[in-house]
Coordinates of C-alpha atoms in Angstrom, one line a residue:
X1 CA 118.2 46.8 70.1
X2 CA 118.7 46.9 66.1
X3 CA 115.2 48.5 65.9
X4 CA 116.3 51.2 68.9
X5 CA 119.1 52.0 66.9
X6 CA 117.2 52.4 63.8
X7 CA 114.5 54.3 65.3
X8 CA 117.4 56.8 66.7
X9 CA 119.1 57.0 63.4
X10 CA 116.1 58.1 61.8
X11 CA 115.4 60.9 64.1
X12 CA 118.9 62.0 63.9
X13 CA 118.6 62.1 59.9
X14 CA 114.9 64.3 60.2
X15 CA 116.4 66.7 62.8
X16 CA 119.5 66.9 60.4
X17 CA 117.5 67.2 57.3
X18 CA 115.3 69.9 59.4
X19 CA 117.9 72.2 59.5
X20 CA 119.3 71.5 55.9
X21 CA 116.0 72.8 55.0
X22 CA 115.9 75.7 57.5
X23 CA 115.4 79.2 55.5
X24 CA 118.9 81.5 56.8
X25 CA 120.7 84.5 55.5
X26 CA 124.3 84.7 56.4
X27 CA 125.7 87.9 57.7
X28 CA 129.3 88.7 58.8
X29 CA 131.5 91.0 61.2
X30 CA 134.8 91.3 62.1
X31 CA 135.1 87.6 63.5
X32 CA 133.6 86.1 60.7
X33 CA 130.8 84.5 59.1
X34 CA 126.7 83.7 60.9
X35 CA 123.7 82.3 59.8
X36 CA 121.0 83.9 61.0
X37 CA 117.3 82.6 60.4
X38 CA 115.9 84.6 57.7
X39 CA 112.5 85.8 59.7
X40 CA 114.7 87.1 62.3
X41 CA 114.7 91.3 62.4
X42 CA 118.5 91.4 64.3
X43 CA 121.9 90.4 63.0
X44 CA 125.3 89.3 63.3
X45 CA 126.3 90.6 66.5
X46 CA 122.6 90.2 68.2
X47 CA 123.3 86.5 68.0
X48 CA 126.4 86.4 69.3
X49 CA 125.1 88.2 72.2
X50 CA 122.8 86.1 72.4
X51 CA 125.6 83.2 72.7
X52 CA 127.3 84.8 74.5
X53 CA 125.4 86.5 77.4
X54 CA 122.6 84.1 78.4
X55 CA 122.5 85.0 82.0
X56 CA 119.4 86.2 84.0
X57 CA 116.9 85.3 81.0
X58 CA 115.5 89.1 81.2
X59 CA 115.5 90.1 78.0
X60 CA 115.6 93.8 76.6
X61 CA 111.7 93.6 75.3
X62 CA 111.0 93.0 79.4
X63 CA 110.9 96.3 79.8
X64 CA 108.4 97.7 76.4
X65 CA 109.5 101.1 77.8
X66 CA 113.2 100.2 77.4
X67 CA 112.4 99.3 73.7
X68 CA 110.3 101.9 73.0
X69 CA 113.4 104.2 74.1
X70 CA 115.6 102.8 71.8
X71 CA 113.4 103.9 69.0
X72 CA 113.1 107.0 70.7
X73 CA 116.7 107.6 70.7
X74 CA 117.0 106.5 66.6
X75 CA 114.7 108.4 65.6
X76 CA 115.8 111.5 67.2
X77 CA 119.1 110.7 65.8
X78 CA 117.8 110.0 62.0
X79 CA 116.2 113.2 61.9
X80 CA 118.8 115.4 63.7
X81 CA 121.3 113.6 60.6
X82 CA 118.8 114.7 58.1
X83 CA 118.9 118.4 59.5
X84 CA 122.1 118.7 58.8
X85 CA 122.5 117.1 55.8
X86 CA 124.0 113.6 56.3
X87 CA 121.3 111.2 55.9
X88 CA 119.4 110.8 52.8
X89 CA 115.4 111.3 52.5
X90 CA 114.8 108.3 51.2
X91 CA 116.5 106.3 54.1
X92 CA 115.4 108.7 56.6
X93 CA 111.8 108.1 55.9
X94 CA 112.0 104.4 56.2
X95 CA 114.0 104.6 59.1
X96 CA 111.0 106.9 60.8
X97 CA 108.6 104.5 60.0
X98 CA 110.9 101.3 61.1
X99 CA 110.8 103.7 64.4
X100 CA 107.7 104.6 65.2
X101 CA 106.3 101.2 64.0
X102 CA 108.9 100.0 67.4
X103 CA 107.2 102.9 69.2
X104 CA 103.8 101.4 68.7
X105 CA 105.0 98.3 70.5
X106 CA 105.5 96.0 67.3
X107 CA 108.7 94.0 67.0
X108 CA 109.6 94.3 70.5
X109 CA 109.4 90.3 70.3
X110 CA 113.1 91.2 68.5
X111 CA 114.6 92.6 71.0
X112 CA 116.2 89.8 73.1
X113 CA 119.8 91.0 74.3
X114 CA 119.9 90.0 77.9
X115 CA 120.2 93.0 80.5
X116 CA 123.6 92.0 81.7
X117 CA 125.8 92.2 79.5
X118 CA 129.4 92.9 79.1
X119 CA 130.9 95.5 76.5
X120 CA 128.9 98.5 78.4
X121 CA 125.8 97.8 76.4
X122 CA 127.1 97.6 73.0
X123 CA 125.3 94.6 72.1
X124 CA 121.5 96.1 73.0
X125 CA 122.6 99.5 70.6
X126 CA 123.8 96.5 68.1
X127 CA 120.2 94.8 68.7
X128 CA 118.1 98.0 68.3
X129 CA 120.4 99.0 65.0
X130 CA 120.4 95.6 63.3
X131 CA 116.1 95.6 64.3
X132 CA 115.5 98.6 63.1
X133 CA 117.1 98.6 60.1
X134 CA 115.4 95.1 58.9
X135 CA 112.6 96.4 59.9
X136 CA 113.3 99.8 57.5
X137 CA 114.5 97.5 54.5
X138 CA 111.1 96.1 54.3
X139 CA 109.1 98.9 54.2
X140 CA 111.3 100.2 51.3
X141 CA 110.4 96.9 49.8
X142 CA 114.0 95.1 50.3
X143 CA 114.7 91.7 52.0
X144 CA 115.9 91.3 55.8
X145 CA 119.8 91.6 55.7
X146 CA 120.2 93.8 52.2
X147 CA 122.7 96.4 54.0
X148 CA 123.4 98.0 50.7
X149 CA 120.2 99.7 50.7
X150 CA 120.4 100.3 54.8
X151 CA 122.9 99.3 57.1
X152 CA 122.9 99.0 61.0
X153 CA 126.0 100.9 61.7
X154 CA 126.2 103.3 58.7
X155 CA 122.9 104.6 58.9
X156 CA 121.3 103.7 62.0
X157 CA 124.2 104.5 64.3
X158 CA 125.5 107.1 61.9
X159 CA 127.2 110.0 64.1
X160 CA 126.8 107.9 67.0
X161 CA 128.3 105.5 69.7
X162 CA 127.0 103.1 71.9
X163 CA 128.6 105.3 74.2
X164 CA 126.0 108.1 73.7
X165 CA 123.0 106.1 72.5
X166 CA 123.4 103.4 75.5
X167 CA 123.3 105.8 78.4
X168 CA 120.5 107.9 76.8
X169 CA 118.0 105.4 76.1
X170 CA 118.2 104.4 79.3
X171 CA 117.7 108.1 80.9
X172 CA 114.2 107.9 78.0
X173 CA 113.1 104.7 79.5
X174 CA 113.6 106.2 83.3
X175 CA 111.4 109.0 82.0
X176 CA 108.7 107.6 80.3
X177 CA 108.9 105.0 83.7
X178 CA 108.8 108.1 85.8
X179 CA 105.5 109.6 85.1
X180 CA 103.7 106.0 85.2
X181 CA 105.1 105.3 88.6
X182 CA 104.6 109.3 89.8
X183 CA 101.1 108.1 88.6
X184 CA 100.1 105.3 91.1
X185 CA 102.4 106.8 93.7
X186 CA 99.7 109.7 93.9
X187 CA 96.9 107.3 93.4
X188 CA 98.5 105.7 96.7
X189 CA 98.4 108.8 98.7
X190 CA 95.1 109.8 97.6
X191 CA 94.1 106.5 99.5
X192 CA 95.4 107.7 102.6
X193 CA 94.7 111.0 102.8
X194 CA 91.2 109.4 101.9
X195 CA 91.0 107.6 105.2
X196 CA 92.7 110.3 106.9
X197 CA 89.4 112.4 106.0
X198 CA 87.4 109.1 107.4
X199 CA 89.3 108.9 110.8
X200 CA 89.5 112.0 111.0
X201 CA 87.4 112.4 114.6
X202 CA 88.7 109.0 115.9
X203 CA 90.5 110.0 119.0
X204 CA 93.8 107.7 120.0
X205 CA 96.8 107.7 121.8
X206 CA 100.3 108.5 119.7
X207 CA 103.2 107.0 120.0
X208 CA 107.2 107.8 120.8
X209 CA 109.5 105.2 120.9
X210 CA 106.8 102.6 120.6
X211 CA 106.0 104.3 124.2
X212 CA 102.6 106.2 124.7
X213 CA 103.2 109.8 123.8
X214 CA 100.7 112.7 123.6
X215 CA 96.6 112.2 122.0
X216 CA 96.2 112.6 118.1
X217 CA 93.2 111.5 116.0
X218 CA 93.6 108.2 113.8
X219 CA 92.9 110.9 110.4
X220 CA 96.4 112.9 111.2
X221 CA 98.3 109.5 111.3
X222 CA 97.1 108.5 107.8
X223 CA 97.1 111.9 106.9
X224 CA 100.4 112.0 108.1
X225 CA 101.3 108.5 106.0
X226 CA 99.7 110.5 102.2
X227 CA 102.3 113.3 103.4
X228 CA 105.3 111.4 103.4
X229 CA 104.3 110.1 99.9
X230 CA 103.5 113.1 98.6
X231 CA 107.1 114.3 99.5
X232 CA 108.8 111.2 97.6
X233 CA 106.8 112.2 94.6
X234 CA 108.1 114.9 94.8
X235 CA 111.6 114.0 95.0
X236 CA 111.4 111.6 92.3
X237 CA 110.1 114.8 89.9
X238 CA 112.9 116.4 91.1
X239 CA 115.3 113.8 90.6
X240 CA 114.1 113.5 86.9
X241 CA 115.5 116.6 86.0
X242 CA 119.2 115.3 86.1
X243 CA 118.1 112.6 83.4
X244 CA 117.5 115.2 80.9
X245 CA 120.6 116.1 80.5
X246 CA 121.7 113.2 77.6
X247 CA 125.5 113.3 75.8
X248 CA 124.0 112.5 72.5
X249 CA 126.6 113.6 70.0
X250 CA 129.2 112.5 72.8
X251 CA 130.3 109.4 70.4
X252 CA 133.1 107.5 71.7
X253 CA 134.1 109.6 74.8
X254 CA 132.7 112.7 74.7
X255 CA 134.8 114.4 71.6
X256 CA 131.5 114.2 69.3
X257 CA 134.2 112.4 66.6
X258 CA 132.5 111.0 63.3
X259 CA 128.9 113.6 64.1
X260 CA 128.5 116.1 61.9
X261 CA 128.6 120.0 63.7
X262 CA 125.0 120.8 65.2
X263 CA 124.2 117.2 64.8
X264 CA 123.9 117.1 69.0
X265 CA 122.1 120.1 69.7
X266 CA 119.9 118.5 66.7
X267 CA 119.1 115.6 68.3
X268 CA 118.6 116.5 71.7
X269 CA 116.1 119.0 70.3
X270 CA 114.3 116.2 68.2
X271 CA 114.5 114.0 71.7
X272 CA 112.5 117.1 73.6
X273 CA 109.9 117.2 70.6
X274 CA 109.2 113.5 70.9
X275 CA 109.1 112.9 74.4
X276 CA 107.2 116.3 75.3
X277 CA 110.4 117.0 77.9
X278 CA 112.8 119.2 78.1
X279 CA 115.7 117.1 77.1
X280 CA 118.9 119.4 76.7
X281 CA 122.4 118.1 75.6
X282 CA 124.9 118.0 78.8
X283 CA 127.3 121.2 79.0
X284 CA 130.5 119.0 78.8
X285 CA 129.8 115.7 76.7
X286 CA 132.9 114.1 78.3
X287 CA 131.9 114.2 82.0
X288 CA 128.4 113.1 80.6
X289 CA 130.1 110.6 78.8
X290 CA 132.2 109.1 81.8
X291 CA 129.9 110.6 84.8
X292 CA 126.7 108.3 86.1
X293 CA 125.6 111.1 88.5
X294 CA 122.1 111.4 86.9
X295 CA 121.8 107.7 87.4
X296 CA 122.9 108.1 91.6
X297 CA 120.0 111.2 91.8
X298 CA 117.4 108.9 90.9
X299 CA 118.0 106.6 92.5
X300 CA 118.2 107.9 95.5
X301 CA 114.9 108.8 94.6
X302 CA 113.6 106.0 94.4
X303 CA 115.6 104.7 97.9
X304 CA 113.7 107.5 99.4
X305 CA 110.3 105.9 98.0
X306 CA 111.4 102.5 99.3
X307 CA 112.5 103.9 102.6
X308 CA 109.1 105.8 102.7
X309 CA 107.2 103.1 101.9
X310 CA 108.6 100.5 104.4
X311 CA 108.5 102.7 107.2
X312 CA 104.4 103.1 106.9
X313 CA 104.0 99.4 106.0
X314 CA 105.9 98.7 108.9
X315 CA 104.0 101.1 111.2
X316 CA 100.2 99.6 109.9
X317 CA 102.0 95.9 110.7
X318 CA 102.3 97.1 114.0
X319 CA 98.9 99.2 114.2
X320 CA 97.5 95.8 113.3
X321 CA 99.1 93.6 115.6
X322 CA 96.7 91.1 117.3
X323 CA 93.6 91.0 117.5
X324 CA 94.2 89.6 121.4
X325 CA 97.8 90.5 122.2
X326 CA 98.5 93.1 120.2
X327 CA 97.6 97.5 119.2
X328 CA 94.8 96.7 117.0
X329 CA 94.0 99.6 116.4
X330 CA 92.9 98.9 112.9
X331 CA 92.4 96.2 111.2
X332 CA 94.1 95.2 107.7
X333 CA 91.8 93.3 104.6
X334 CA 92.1 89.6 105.2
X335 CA 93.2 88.7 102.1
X336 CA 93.8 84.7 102.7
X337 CA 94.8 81.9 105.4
X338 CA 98.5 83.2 107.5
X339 CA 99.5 80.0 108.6
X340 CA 99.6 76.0 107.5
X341 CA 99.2 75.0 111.2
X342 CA 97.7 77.6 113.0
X343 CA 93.8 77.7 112.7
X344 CA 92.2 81.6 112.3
X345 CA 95.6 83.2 111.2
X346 CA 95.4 86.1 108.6
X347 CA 98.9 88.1 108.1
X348 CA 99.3 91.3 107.3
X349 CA 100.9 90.2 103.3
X350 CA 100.6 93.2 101.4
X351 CA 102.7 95.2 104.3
X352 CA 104.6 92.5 104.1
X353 CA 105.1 92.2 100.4
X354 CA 105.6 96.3 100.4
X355 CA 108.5 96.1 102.6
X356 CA 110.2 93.4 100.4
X357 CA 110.1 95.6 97.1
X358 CA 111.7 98.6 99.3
X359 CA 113.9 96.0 100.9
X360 CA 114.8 95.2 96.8
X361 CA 114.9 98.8 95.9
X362 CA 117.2 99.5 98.3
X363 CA 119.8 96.9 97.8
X364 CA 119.2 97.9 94.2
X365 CA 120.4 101.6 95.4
X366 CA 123.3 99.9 96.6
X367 CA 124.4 98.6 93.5
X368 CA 123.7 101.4 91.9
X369 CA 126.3 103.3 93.9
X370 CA 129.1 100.8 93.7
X371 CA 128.6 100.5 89.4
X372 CA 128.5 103.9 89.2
X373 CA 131.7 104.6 91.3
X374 CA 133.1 102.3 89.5
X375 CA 134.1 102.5 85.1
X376 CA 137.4 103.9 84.4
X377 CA 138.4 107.3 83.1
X378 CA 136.3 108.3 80.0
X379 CA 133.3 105.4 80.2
X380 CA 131.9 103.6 82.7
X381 CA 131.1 99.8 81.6
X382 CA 129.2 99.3 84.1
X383 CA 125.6 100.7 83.4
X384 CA 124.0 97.7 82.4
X385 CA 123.7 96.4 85.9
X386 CA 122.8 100.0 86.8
X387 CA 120.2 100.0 84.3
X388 CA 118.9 96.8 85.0
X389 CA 118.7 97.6 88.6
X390 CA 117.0 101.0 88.6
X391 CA 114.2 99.8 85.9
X392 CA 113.7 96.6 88.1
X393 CA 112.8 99.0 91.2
X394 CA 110.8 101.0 89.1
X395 CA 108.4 98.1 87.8
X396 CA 108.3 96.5 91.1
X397 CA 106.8 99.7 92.6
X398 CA 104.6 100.4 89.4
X399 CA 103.3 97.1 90.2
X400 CA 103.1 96.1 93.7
X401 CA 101.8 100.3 94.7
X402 CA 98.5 99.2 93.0
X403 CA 98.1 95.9 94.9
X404 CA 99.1 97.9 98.1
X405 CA 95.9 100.4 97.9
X406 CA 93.2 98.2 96.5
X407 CA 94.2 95.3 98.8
X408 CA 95.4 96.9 101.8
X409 CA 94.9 100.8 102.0
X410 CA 91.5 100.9 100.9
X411 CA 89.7 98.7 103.1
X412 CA 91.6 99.4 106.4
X413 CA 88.9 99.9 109.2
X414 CA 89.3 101.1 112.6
X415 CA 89.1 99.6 115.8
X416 CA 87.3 102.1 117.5
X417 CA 86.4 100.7 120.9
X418 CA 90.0 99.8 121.0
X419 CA 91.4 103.2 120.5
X420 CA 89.1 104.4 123.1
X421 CA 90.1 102.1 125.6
X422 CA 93.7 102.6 125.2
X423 CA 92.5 106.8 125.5
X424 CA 90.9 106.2 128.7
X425 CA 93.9 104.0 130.1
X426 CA 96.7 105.5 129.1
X427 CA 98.7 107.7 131.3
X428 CA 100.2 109.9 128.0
X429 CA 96.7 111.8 127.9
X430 CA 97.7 113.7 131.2
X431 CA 100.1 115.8 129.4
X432 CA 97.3 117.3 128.2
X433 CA 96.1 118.1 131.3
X434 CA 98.8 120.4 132.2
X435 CA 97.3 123.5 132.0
X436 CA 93.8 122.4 133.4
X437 CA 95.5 120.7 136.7
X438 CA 99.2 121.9 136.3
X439 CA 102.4 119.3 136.3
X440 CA 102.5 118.6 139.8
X441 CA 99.1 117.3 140.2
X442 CA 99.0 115.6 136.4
X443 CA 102.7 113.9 137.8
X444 CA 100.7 112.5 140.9
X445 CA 98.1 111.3 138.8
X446 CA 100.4 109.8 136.3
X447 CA 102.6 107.5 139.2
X448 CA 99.2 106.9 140.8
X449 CA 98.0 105.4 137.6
X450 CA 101.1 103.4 136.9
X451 CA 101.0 102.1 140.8
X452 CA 97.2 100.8 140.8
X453 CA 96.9 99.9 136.7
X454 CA 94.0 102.6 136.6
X455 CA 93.3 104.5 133.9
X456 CA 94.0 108.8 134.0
X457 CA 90.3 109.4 133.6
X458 CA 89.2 106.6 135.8
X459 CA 91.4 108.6 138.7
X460 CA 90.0 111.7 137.7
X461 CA 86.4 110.8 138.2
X462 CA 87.1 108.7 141.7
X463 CA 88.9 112.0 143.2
X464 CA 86.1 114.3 141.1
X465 CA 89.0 116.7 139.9
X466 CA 86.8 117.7 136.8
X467 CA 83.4 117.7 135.9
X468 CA 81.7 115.4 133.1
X469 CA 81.4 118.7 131.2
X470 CA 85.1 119.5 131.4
X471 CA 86.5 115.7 130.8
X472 CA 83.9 115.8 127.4
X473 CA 85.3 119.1 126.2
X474 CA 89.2 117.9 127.1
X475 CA 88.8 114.6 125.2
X476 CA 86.8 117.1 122.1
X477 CA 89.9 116.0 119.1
X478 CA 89.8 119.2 118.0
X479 CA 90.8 120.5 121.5
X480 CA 93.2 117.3 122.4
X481 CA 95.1 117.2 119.4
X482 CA 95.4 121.0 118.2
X483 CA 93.6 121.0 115.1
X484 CA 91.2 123.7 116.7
X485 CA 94.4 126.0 116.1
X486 CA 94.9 125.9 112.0

């Protein structure tokens, strides 16, 4: 027991002695007095965010676009301070280069405010400020934490608010997000309208109501499926036009108090000329200031891609269904085993994993309507959780659309033997035979066929209604589903 006790002791004097010896800087606020370890790049209030708001573990530097947006947004504002006068050359240039150094994806291991987080994101403009301007004090050659020289809130938010800074970097992050996403989104539709081309004279039966309709080939459905993509692209390009509209200059609530005259117009400008878009400063900074409308636009956008997205991996689930009691009509990759009990079982899991990032995108919609409704008068506090939740949609799709073509789209194969059988039984094709045999004989031949469980051809052959010739050019796709007209 004496030796336990010893053995204890002796840890508790090295861990003790451990941090005697630990290399700190101490750096103060308004409630007092931190030590902060010296290799660290934030401050004062970074680590009392960091006590404060451990919550979901996703940190800031999750999202390298999200970082990368900060130092967007600082460096726009550096050099719009310079234009007019404010900020020193000497400070500016370190500050560009503490920047674009961020930009180039170094010191995002700094970054670590969690994404929920009260005080309507003051703490992640705190982090960026407090990195950034370490980061600037080296490169003039000063030590981590010599404010004198550079200081997080003088210099790197000088003119500005969280207020302003917060909601912009988010709408830079959304952007740069935007394109990559647009990106694989096309890639995706590509895919289909790929296979569209390759079904394209693979003759099958449509469907209403999960009830057989009128013929169409198997190309116009996946045709069909690149279409509906290709209109959620373009809705999310759309949709990115309301987040160019930033309240830089806004400060506190939209009054532009403690920026300098031409300072926004400045910055916003600077914003365009680094991001390559045309990023204008809102017409009334105090409805930009309180209003998360831009925000609600896109993401409706991306609801619609979620929507869009579920529906056709819904609709291929079902085209798969089977292989013995199902459509079949195509069949999905096998990608691995479907069940722990049931021997020969393969399920359709990348439909299935598509529909649970739309089913997450959605729900993240959702949230994004009630924070954004929500925020009193001139600020909304709200946005983290909207932020969080719209760049969480937006890496989920970046990442699962990929996995969804290679895996899925691109190796989908038709049953063709299948889709002919359900041509030649199905009662739907005599609806095309309304102006060869008109509707009263086609309705005869329709209740006959329903009656006996023949097929429409099958009857049409036993009562010899039309010749080979006619039935071959009737069932020509061109002919049965009206692509001869275009």
């Amino acid at each position: 027991m004496k030796k336990v006790k010893y053995n204890c002791l002796i840890l508790l004097m090295g861990i003790t002695l451990q941090y005697a010896n630990a290399q700190v800087r101490t750096e103060k606020d308004l409630l007092g007095e931190k030590q902060i370890p010296a290799d660290a790049y934030y401050g004062v209030q970074t680590l009392r965010a960091l006590e404060n708001f451990q919550v979901s573990g996703v940190k800031t530097n999750f999202y390298p676009d999200y970082v990368k947006a900060y130092a967007i947004v600082k460096l726009a504002a550096a050099r719009a301070n310079g234009e007019v006068g404010r900020m020193k050359k000497d400070r500016l240039a370190a500050i560009e280069k503490a920047c674009q150094a961020v930009m180039d994806g170094k010191y995002h291991d700094q970054f670590l405010t969690d994404l929920y987080q009260g005080g309507a994101g003051t703490s992640a403009n705190m982090n960026a400020n407090e990195v950034l301007a370490n980061i600037a004090l080296e490169m003039m050659g000063k030590k981590k934490g010599e404010y004198q020289y550079i200081e997080p809130h003088d210099d790197l938010n000088m003119g500005q608010s969280t207020n302003d800074v917060y909601p912009t970097a988010i709408h830079i992050a959304l952007i740069l997000h935007n394109d990559k996403l647009i990106k694989e989104a096309k890639l995706l539709s590509q895919s289909f309208h790929k296979k569209g081309d390759e079904f394209g004279k693979l003759l099958k039966m449509g469907r209403t109501e999960g009830q057989d309709a009128v013929p169409m080939t198997l190309g116009q459905e996946f045709h069909a499926f690149g279409y509906q993509i290709d209109a959620a692209i373009e809705a999310l390009r759309k949709s990115e036009e309301y987040l160019y509209e930033v309240n830089m200059g806004a400060t506190a609530i939209g009054t532009g108090l403690t920026a300098t005259p031409g300072y926004a117009e400045k910055c916003s400008a600077q914003l365009a000329k680094i991001t390559g878009k045309p990023i204008t400063t809102a017409k009334d900074l105090i409805s930009a200031t309180s209003s998360m409308q831009a925000f609600v636009m896109y993401s409706s956008a991306m609801k619609n891609l979620a929507v869009t997205l579920s529906k056709i991996s819904s609709d291929l689930i079902f085209l798969a269904t089977g292989p013995r009691t199902g459509i079949f009509e195509i069949n999905l990759p096998a990608l691995q085993p479907g069940s722990s009990i049931m021997p020969g079982k393969v399920n359709p899991v990348m439909p299935e994993l598509m529909n649970q990032i739309c089913f997450k995108a959605i729900g993240n919609d959702v949230t994004v309507t009630f924070a954004s409704q929500d925020g009193l008068l001139q600020l909304n506090a709200y946005e983290p959780v909207v932020a969080v939740a719209i760049m969480e949609s937006q890496a989920l799709f970046y990442k699962s659309m990929p996995l969804f073509r290679k895996n899925c789209i691109d190796g989908i194969t038709a049953n063709e033997k299948v889709l002919k059988y359900y041509m030649e039984r199905s009662v739907g094709i005599v609806t095309a035979l309304n102006p060869v045999l008109g509707y009263e004989k086609t309705t005869e031949l329709a209740k006959e066929a329903l009656e006996t469980n023949k097929g429409i051809l099958e009857l049409i052959r036993e009562k010899k209604l039309l010749t080979e010739d006619q039935i071959k050019k009737l069932l020509d796709p061109a002919t049965m589903t009206g692509q001869q007209k275009k």
